[in-house]
Amino acid sequence: KPNYARALFALAKLKLKKGDFDGALGSIDRAIEATPADPWAWALKGEIGLAQGNADAAQVALRKALEIQPENISANFSLINLLLQQDRRDEATKLFEVMKKAAPQFPQTIFLDARLAYLRKDYKSAGELTQVLLRFAPDSPVFLELSGVVKYEQGSYIQAEADLAKALQAQPQLMLARSALIQTYLRTGQQSKAIEALQPVMSELETRPQLQALAGEVYLQTGDLKRAEEYLSKAAKLDPKDVTKKTRLAQTHLAQGNESVAFTELEQIASGDSGSLADLALIASYLQKNDAERALKAIGNLEKKQPKDPQTYNLRGQVLLSTRNVSGARQSFEQALKLSPGYFPAAANLARLDLADKNRAEAEKRFVSVLAADPKNIQASLALAKLKEQGKSPAADIAALLEKSVSANPTEPAPRLALINFYLQAKDNKKALSAAQNALAAMPNNPEVTEIAGLTQQAVGEMNQAETTFGKLIGLQPRSAVPYFRLANVQAATGNKIGAAENLRKALQAKPDYVDAQRALIMLSVAGGKTREALDIAK
């Protein structure tokens, strides 16, 4: 039966998977000719068009599928993704509402919900949704990519690095994951890793201004100013309206010593742009030159642009502090809090001034006020707990504060880590273990939580549990040396010298200069009478 539509559909899918796009298109066209009202055939034709890079043809086919069946999951998913790539978010959101109503629990629906939340900068919702997705498919590169970029935006760089590296290991062509991983390395001071992560896409820089700008930033931070200027100049020419690229190029000129050119460029960008990036770069540059007067003038210009932004007043306070104008700095920090009572940086600056005046009670009140305005503020909770600990407050009060932060932020690792560490330091092993187990149950795929849970189990003598937990950590971070080292410590403590030595060698394969692992392996070798091996490692 040469025109059997279901077989032709299946054949088209197989050819698409093998990369035979023309063959796939030929098969699906024959299937559509046999059953022109099949929405799934039209949806597959749209997928083939996307794979060929033919967005227009893909859109026609996908819309035809939705004309026949408006709630078709496959067509909706592909078309919404395409519209988001084309920056047509409003249209994509309308289509998504139809899809969500038809299939709210489908992974594709949850993924798009998370992606839309990420695009509108609702990182909390996006993070919660990506955790649901990873329960569906913990190894999905696309889900890991989205989870990683959300964690990056939330400042959870360790977890972001783990998710993004795992996504790229499975699917190296994920550009969003690669860009975010490179930026994560830059934020965490791992410049050599940033350069390494950039290498696989160097051949694509000529056609991708965003990657060129990122390459420029990598080389700017690593001190290769010639290459930084080369890539930033190209990026700015390819996208001349992009303020970020122009600003980074000016910063490169400044780093090269072309101060007059750089300051002129930054001032021109700042005066012609309603955003704050160039202004902030200009202010930072003045501060690096210890020119507080010009920095304050630039801050004044930024205040005119953003009169209700607490960041600007906080920045003014920091500059005034550098000139020893403490009263002026206090006024600026207080103005920032007046505009935004939950703005932690200003409260933290005021608390530091209070502590300098030996007024701990007033410093604590700063963070209490932030929490009154924003009960979920993790930074304020942890800062207040630290102050109370330093002030010898009752342990029950500190624990209650951290427990409250955990309850307010159940999917955030920082409060849970702080609570576990607090109990460990207080020698309350039972509560530490309970907090660690609760954290692990709430965030089973979080490397930070998994690591501290294993350390807690080890500290309280639950060696079998600790060994299992560190084994899981290896699965979460297979390229990291730390999980192997942690597991080796447990094995050494329980008498499994062979297993410990094997895992220490794996740790050193991942990180040859890992001194703690080298030392541990030397001690094991000596204890086992392998002096020559110990000497070789020591050398």
Short mmCIF file of C-alpha atoms in Angstrom, two decimals, residues 20 67 83 125 128 151 160 174 226 240 243 251 333 380 390 395 410 479 489 492 494 531:
data_model
loop_
_atom_site.label_atom_id
_atom_site.label_comp_id
_atom_site.label_asym_id
_atom_site.label_seq_id
_atom_site.Cartn_x
_atom_site.Cartn_y
_atom_site.Cartn_z
CA ASP A 20 17.50 13.35 5.85
CA GLU A 67 -6.54 25.33 11.87
CA LEU A 83 7.38 32.81 17.76
CA SER A 125 8.22 30.61 38.93
CA GLU A 128 9.87 25.90 40.32
CA LYS A 151 19.82 29.38 38.26
CA ALA A 160 23.90 26.63 37.20
CA LEU A 174 22.75 24.36 22.78
CA LYS A 226 43.77 42.89 21.36
CA PRO A 240 25.30 48.89 15.94
CA VAL A 243 24.28 49.42 23.80
CA GLN A 251 35.63 49.36 28.45
CA PHE A 333 21.04 54.59 51.78
CA ALA A 380 18.12 39.53 54.99
CA GLN A 390 27.54 37.03 66.75
CA ALA A 395 20.12 29.25 69.66
CA PRO A 410 11.22 25.79 50.17
CA ARG A 479 33.07 15.93 35.75
CA ASN A 489 36.82 9.91 52.52
CA ALA A 492 38.61 5.27 53.84
CA THR A 494 34.92 2.51 56.76
CA THR A 531 56.03 3.92 49.35
#
